PDB file of C-alpha atoms in Angstrom:
ATOM      1  CA  MET A   1     -31.242  14.086  13.734  1.00 56.00           C
ATOM      2  CA  ALA A   2     -33.616  11.361  12.550  1.00 62.00           C
ATOM      3  CA  ARG A   3     -33.133   8.074  14.354  1.00 67.00           C
ATOM      4  CA  SER A   4     -32.386   6.023  11.226  1.00 82.00           C
ATOM      5  CA  LYS A   5     -29.752   8.549  10.122  1.00 81.00           C
ATOM      6  CA  PHE A   6     -28.227   8.368  13.617  1.00 79.00           C
ATOM      7  CA  TYR A   7     -27.940   4.584  13.361  1.00 86.00           C
ATOM      8  CA  GLN A   8     -26.484   4.805   9.847  1.00 88.00           C
ATOM      9  CA  LEU A   9     -23.778   7.179  11.115  1.00 89.00           C
ATOM     10  CA  GLN A  10     -23.154   4.939  14.104  1.00 89.00           C
ATOM     11  CA  GLU A  11     -22.686   1.923  11.818  1.00 90.00           C
ATOM     12  CA  TRP A  12     -20.472   3.902   9.435  1.00 92.00           C
ATOM     13  CA  HIS A  13     -18.220   5.066  12.280  1.00 90.00           C
ATOM     14  CA  GLN A  14     -17.886   1.487  13.513  1.00 92.00           C
ATOM     15  CA  SER A  15     -16.989   0.324   9.996  1.00 92.00           C
ATOM     16  CA  VAL A  16     -14.145   2.863   9.583  1.00 93.00           C
ATOM     17  CA  ARG A  17     -12.812   2.725  13.146  1.00 93.00           C
ATOM     18  CA  ASP A  18     -10.592  -0.332  12.549  1.00 93.00           C
ATOM     19  CA  ASP A  19      -9.150   1.250   9.404  1.00 95.00           C
ATOM     20  CA  ASN A  20      -8.383   4.449  11.340  1.00 95.00           C
ATOM     21  CA  GLU A  21      -6.733   2.428  14.129  1.00 96.00           C
ATOM     22  CA  ALA A  22      -4.560   0.613  11.584  1.00 97.00           C
ATOM     23  CA  LEU A  23      -3.668   3.867   9.841  1.00 97.00           C
ATOM     24  CA  GLY A  24      -2.762   5.443  13.177  1.00 97.00           C
ATOM     25  CA  ARG A  25      -0.378   2.571  13.977  1.00 97.00           C
ATOM     26  CA  ILE A  26       1.250   2.763  10.527  1.00 98.00           C
ATOM     27  CA  VAL A  27       1.686   6.537  10.591  1.00 97.00           C
ATOM     28  CA  THR A  28       3.112   6.630  14.123  1.00 97.00           C
ATOM     29  CA  SER A  29       5.540   3.820  13.292  1.00 97.00           C
ATOM     30  CA  SER A  30       6.646   5.652  10.146  1.00 98.00           C
ATOM     31  CA  LEU A  31       7.057   8.912  12.048  1.00 97.00           C
ATOM     32  CA  HIS A  32       9.182   7.200  14.713  1.00 96.00           C
ATOM     33  CA  SER A  33      11.477   5.924  11.954  1.00 97.00           C
ATOM     34  CA  LEU A  34      11.654   9.255  10.124  1.00 97.00           C
ATOM     35  CA  LEU A  35      12.414  11.199  13.297  1.00 95.00           C
ATOM     36  CA  LYS A  36      15.205   8.786  14.207  1.00 96.00           C
ATOM     37  CA  GLN A  37      16.663   8.895  10.670  1.00 97.00           C
ATOM     38  CA  ALA A  38      16.656  12.697  10.793  1.00 95.00           C
ATOM     39  CA  SER A  39      18.228  12.660  14.287  1.00 94.00           C
ATOM     40  CA  ILE A  40      15.374  14.752  15.670  1.00 93.00           C
ATOM     41  CA  PRO A  41      15.009  14.156  19.395  1.00 94.00           C
ATOM     42  CA  TYR A  42      11.411  13.649  20.481  1.00 94.00           C
ATOM     43  CA  LEU A  43       9.496  12.654  23.554  1.00 95.00           C
ATOM     44  CA  SER A  44       6.630  10.765  21.932  1.00 96.00           C
ATOM     45  CA  VAL A  45       4.577  10.071  18.852  1.00 97.00           C
ATOM     46  CA  SER A  46       0.995   8.999  19.445  1.00 97.00           C
ATOM     47  CA  TYR A  47      -2.388   8.806  17.777  1.00 97.00           C
ATOM     48  CA  ARG A  48      -6.018   8.761  18.777  1.00 97.00           C
ATOM     49  CA  VAL A  49      -9.162   7.770  16.943  1.00 96.00           C
ATOM     50  CA  LYS A  50     -12.296   9.806  17.658  1.00 94.00           C
ATOM     51  CA  THR A  51     -14.712   7.747  19.708  1.00 93.00           C
ATOM     52  CA  GLU A  52     -18.170   6.984  18.422  1.00 92.00           C
ATOM     53  CA  ALA A  53     -19.771   9.111  21.152  1.00 91.00           C
ATOM     54  CA  SER A  54     -17.523  12.071  20.357  1.00 92.00           C
ATOM     55  CA  PHE A  55     -18.170  11.722  16.612  1.00 91.00           C
ATOM     56  CA  LEU A  56     -21.950  11.607  17.047  1.00 89.00           C
ATOM     57  CA  ALA A  57     -21.922  14.527  19.498  1.00 89.00           C
ATOM     58  CA  LYS A  58     -19.899  16.615  17.057  1.00 90.00           C
ATOM     59  CA  VAL A  59     -22.254  15.748  14.187  1.00 88.00           C
ATOM     60  CA  ARG A  60     -25.220  16.873  16.276  1.00 88.00           C
ATOM     61  CA  LYS A  61     -23.516  20.069  17.421  1.00 89.00           C
ATOM     62  CA  LYS A  62     -22.122  21.125  14.013  1.00 89.00           C
ATOM     63  CA  ARG A  63     -25.178  19.971  12.018  1.00 88.00           C
ATOM     64  CA  TYR A  64     -23.009  18.723   9.173  1.00 85.00           C
ATOM     65  CA  LYS A  65     -24.743  18.212   5.843  1.00 86.00           C
ATOM     66  CA  ASP A  66     -22.443  15.276   5.030  1.00 89.00           C
ATOM     67  CA  PRO A  67     -20.885  14.100   8.306  1.00 84.00           C
ATOM     68  CA  LYS A  68     -18.832  11.357   6.647  1.00 86.00           C
ATOM     69  CA  SER A  69     -16.762  13.905   4.744  1.00 86.00           C
ATOM     70  CA  ASP A  70     -17.307  17.047   6.845  1.00 86.00           C
ATOM     71  CA  CYS A  71     -15.910  15.594  10.079  1.00 88.00           C
ATOM     72  CA  THR A  72     -12.190  15.755   9.316  1.00 88.00           C
ATOM     73  CA  ASP A  73     -10.698  14.789  12.670  1.00 89.00           C
ATOM     74  CA  LEU A  74     -11.484  11.086  13.010  1.00 93.00           C
ATOM     75  CA  LEU A  75      -7.772  10.372  13.430  1.00 96.00           C
ATOM     76  CA  GLY A  76      -5.259  12.647  15.120  1.00 96.00           C
ATOM     77  CA  ILE A  77      -1.468  12.288  15.274  1.00 97.00           C
ATOM     78  CA  ARG A  78       0.633  14.041  17.933  1.00 96.00           C
ATOM     79  CA  ILE A  79       4.395  14.497  17.946  1.00 95.00           C
ATOM     80  CA  ILE A  80       5.920  15.917  21.112  1.00 95.00           C
ATOM     81  CA  THR A  81       9.441  17.250  20.714  1.00 92.00           C
ATOM     82  CA  TYR A  82      11.739  18.707  23.322  1.00 90.00           C
ATOM     83  CA  LEU A  83      12.236  21.999  21.504  1.00 82.00           C
ATOM     84  CA  GLU A  84       9.700  24.017  19.518  1.00 76.00           C
ATOM     85  CA  ASP A  85      12.191  24.405  16.642  1.00 75.00           C
ATOM     86  CA  ASP A  86      12.338  20.618  16.218  1.00 65.00           C
TER      87      ASP A  86
END
């Protein structure tokens, strides 16, 4: 990957990271509320934002043509329930 393109992707990731963090907080808070309203017992609801290093490594490995739209896992949400049926 050309150096200038690498730096552009690095800057882009930094610019969207705060938005992804905020979205992760909002979604997990909403999911907590929805699970409680539905009386679904759960252990935890969490989120993670892909780190810059992980994002850039994935872009290199996958050789995306348009990494900004092709990399679809910048934010992940996890719900852990006690039973699989929940």
